[in-house]
PDB file of C-alpha atoms in Angstrom:
ATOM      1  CA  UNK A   1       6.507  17.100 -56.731  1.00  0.00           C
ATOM      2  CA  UNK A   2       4.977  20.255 -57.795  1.00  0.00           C
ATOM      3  CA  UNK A   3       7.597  20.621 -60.549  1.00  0.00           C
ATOM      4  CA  UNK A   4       7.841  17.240 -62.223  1.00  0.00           C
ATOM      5  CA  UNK A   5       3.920  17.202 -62.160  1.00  0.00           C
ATOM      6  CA  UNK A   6       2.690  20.658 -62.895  1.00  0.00           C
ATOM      7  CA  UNK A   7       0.272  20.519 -60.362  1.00  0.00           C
ATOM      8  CA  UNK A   8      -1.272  23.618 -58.809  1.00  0.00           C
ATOM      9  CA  UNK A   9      -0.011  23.384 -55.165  1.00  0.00           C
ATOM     10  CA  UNK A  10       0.537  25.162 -52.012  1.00  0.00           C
ATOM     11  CA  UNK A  11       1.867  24.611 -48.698  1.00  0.00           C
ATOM     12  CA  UNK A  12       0.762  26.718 -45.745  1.00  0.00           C
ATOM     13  CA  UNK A  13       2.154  26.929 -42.844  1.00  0.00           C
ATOM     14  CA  UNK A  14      -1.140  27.965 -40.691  1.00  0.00           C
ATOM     15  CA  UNK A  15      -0.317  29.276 -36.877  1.00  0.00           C
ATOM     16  CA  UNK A  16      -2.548  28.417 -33.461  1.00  0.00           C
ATOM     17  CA  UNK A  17      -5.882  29.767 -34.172  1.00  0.00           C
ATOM     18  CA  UNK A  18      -7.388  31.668 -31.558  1.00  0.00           C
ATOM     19  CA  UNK A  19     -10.561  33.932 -31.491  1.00  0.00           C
ATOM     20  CA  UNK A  20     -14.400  33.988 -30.694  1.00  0.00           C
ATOM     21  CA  UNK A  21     -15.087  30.766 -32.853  1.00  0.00           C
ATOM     22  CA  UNK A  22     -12.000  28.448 -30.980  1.00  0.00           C
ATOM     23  CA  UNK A  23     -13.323  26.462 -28.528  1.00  0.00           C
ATOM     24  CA  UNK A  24     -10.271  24.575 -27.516  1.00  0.00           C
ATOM     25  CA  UNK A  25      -6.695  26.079 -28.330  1.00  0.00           C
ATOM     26  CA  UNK A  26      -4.993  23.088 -30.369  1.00  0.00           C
ATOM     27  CA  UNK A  27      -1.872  23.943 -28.349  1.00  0.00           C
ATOM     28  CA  UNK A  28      -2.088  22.119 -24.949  1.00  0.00           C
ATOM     29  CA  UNK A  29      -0.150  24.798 -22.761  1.00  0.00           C
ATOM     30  CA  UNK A  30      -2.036  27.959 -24.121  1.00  0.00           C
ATOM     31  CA  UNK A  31      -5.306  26.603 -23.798  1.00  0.00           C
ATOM     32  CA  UNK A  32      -4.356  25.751 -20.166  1.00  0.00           C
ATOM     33  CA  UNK A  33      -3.262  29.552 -19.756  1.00  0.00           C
ATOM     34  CA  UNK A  34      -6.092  30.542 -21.168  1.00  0.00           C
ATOM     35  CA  UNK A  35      -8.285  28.587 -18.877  1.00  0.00           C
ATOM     36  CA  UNK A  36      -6.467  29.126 -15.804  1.00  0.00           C
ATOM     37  CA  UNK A  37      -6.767  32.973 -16.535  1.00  0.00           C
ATOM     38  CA  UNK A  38     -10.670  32.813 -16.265  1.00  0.00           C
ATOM     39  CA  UNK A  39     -11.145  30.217 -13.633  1.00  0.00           C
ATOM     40  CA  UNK A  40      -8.043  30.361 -11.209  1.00  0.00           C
ATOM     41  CA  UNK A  41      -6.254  32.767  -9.139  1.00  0.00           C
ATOM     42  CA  UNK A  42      -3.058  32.381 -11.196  1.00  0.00           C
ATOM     43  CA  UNK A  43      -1.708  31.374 -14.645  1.00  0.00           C
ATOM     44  CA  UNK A  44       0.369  27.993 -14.125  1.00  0.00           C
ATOM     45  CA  UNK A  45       3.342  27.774 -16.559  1.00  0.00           C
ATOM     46  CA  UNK A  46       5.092  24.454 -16.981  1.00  0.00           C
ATOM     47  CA  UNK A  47       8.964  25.056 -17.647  1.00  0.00           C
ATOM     48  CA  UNK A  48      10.318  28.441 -18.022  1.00  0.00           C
ATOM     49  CA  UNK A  49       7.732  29.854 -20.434  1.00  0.00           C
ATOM     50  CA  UNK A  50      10.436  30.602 -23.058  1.00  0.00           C
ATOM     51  CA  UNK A  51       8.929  28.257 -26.051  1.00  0.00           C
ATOM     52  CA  UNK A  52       7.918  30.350 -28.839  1.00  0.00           C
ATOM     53  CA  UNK A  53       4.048  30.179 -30.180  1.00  0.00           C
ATOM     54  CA  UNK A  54       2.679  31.207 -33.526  1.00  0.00           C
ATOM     55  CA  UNK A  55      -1.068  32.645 -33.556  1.00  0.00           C
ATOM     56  CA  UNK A  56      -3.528  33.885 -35.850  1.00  0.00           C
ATOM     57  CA  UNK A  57      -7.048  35.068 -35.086  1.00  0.00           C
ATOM     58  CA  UNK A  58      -9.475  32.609 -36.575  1.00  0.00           C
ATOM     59  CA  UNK A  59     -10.744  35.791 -39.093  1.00  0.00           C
ATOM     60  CA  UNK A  60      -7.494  36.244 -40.510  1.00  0.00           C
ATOM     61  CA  UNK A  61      -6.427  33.193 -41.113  1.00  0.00           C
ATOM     62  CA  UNK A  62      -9.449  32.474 -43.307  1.00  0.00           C
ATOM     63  CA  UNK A  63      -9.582  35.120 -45.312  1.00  0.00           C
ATOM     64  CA  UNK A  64      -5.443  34.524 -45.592  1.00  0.00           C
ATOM     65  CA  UNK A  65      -6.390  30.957 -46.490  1.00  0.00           C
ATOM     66  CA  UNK A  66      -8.287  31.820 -49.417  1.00  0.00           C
ATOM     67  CA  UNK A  67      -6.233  34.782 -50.719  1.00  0.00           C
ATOM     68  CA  UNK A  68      -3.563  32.847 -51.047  1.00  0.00           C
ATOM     69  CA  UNK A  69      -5.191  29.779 -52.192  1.00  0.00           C
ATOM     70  CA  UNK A  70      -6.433  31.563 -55.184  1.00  0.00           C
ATOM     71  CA  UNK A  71      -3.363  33.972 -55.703  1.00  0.00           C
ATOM     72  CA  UNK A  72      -1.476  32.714 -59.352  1.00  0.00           C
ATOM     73  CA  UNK A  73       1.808  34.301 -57.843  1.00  0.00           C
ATOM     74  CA  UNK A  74       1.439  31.448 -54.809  1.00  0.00           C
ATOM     75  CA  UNK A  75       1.421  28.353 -57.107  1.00  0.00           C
ATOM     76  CA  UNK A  76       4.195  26.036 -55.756  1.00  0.00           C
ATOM     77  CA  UNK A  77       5.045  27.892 -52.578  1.00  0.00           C
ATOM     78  CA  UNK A  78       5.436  27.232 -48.668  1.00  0.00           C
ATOM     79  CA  UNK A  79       3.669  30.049 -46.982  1.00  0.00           C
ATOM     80  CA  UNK A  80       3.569  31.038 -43.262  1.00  0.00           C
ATOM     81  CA  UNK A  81       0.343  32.569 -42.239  1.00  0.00           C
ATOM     82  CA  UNK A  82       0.593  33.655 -38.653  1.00  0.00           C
ATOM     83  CA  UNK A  83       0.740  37.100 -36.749  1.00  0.00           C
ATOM     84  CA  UNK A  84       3.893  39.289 -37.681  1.00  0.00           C
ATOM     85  CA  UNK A  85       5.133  38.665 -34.230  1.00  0.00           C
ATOM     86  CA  UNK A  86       6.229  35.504 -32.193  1.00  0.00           C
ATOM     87  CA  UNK A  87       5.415  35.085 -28.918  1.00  0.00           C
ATOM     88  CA  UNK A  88       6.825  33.524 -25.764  1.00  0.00           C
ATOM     89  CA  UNK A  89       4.413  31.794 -23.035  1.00  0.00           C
ATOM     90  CA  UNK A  90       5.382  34.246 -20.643  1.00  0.00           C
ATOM     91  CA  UNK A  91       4.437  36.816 -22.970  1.00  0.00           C
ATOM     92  CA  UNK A  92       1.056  35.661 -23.641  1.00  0.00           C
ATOM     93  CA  UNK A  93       0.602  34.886 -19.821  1.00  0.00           C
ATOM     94  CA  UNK A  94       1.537  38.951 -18.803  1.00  0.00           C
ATOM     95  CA  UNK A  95      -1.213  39.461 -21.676  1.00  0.00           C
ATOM     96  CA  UNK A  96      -3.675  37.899 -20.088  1.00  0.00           C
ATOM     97  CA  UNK A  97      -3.192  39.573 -16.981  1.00  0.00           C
ATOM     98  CA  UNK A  98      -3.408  42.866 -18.801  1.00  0.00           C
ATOM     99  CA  UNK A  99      -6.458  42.166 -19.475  1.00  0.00           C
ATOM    100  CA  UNK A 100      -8.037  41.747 -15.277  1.00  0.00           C
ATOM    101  CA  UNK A 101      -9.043  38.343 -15.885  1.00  0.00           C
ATOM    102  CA  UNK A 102      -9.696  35.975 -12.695  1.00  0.00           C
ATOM    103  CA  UNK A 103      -5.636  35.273 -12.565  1.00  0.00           C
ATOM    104  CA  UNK A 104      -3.367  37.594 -10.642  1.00  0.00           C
ATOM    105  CA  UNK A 105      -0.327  36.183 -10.519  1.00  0.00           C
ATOM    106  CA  UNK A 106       1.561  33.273 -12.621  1.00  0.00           C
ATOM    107  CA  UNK A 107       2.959  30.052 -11.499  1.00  0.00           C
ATOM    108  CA  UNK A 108       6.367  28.586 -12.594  1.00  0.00           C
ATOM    109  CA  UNK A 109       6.057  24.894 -12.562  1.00  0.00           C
ATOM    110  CA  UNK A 110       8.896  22.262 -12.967  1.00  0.00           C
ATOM    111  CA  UNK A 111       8.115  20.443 -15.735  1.00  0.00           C
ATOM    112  CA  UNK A 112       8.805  16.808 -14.978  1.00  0.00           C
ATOM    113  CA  UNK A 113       7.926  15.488 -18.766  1.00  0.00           C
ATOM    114  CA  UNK A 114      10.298  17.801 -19.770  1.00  0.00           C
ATOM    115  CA  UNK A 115      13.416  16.096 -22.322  1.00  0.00           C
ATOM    116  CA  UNK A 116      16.663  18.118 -21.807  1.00  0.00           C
ATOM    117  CA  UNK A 117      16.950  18.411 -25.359  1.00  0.00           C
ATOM    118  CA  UNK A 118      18.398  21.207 -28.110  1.00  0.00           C
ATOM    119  CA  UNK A 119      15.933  23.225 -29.385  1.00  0.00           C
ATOM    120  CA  UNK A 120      16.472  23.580 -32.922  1.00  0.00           C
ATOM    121  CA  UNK A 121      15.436  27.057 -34.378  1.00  0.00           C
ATOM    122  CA  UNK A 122      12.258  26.894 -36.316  1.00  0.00           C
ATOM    123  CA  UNK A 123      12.614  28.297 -39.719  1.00  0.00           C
ATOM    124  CA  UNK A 124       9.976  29.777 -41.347  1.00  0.00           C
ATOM    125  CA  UNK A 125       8.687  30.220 -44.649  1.00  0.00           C
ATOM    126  CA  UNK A 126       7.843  33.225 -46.587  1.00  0.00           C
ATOM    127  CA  UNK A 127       5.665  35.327 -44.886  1.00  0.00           C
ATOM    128  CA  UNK A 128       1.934  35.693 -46.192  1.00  0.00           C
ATOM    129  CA  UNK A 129       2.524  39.428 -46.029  1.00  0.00           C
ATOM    130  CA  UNK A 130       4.809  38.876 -49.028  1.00  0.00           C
ATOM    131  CA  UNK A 131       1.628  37.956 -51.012  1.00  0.00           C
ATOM    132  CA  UNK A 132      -0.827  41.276 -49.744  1.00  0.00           C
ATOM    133  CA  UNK A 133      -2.000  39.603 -46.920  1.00  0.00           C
ATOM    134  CA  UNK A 134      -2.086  41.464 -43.723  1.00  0.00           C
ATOM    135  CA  UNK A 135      -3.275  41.029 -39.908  1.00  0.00           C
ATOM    136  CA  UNK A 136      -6.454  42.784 -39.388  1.00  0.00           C
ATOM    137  CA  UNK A 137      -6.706  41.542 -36.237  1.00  0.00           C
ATOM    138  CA  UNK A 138      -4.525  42.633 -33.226  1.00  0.00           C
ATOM    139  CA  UNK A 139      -3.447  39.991 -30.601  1.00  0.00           C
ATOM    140  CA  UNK A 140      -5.399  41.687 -28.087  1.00  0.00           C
ATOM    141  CA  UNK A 141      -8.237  41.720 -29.793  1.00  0.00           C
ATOM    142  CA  UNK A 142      -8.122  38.024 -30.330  1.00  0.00           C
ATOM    143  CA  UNK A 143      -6.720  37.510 -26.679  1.00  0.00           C
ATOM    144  CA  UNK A 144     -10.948  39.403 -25.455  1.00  0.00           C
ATOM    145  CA  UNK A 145     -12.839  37.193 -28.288  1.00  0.00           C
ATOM    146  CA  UNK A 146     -11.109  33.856 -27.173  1.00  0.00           C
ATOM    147  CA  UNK A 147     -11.072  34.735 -23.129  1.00  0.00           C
ATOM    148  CA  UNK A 148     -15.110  36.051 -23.696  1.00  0.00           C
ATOM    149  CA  UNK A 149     -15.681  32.477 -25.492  1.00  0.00           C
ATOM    150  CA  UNK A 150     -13.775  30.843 -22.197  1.00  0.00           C
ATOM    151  CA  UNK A 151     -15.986  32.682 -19.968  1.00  0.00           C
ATOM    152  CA  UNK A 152     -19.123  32.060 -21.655  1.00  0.00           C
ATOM    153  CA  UNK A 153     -18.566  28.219 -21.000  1.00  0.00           C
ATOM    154  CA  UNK A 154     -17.825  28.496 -17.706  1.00  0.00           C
ATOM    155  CA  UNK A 155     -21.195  30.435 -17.888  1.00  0.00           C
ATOM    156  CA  UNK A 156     -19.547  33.503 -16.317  1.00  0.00           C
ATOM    157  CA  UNK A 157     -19.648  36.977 -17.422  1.00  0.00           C
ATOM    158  CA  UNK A 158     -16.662  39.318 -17.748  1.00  0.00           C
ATOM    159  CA  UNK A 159     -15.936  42.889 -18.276  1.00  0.00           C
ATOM    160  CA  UNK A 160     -13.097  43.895 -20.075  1.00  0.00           C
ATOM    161  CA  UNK A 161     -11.455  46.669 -18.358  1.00  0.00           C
ATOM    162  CA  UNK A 162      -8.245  48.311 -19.528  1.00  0.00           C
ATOM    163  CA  UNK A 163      -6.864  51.313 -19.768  1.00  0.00           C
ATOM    164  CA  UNK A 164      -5.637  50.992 -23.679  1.00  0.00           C
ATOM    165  CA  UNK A 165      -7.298  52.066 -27.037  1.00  0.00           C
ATOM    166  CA  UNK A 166      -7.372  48.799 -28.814  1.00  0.00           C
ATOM    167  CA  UNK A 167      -9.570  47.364 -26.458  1.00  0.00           C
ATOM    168  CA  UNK A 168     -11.771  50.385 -25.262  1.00  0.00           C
ATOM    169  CA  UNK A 169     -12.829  50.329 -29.100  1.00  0.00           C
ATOM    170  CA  UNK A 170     -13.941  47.048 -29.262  1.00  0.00           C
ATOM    171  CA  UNK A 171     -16.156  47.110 -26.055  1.00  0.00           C
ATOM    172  CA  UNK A 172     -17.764  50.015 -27.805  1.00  0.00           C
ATOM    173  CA  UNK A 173     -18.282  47.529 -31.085  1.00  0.00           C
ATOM    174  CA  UNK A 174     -19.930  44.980 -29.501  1.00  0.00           C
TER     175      UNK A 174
END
């Protein structure tokens, strides 16, 4: 369409935002996580937690929206704008734990909805990182802003405790 019409076009590919500013995670099965992680005893995980997520803090996918948005060398392109890593559900759920929330343990679940189906291999597009843009924001870092949101409408409080840099330097931000 782009070609026969000269028309000045993108497509991007935008990952599950997460962050301070996310009040509900658009993907059904991480918001649960997350929500399990500050109310419950344990993380419940329907299946075998192998499907593969794509996230972005909320921060860097803005300011990746509107580099490449204005960026000539985009014009006509499909862009993915997500983290440079993907990331299983069991991955995300030993995260969480990392990080001394209310859950201590995780929960396999059978997943009775579940269609025995193939999975076909997602293929992405070019990454954003091919354009200049890069993740400012580390997963952990966006794993404390979205749990802190979580916590703050459950009205509780939380303190981050753990031993690693990443996160001992933004406690000492805020």
């Amino acid at each position: 369409f782009g070609d026969r019409n000269d028309v000045n076009l993108r497509i991007i590919r935008l990952a599950t935002l997460i962050g301070k500013g996310i009040d509900t995670i658009a993907v059904p099965s991480i918001d649960t996580m997350f929500r399990d992680s500050t109310a419950k005893g344990q993380i419940t995980i329907y299946g075998e937690g192998l499907d593969i997520h794509n996230l972005i803090n909320e921060s860097d996918a803005t300011y990746g929206v509107l580099k490449l948005t204005f960026l000539d060398s985009t014009k006509k392109e499909v862009i993915t704008l997500a983290n440079k890593n993907n990331y299983t559900t069991l991955s995300l759920a030993y995260k969480l734990l990392e990080l001394n929330t209310e859950a201590q343990s995780i929960r396999f679940v059978d997943n009775p909805d579940e269609k025995f189906t193939l999975q076909d291999l997602y293929v992405p597009a070019p990454s954003a990182n091919k354009y200049g843009w890069t993740q400012q924001i580390s997963l952990e870092e966006s794993f404390i802003e979205q749990l802190q949101n979580y916590y703050g409408q459950a009205n509780k409080q939380w303190d981050v405790q753990t031993d690693q840099a990443v996160v001992k330097k933004k406690v000492e931000k805020n």
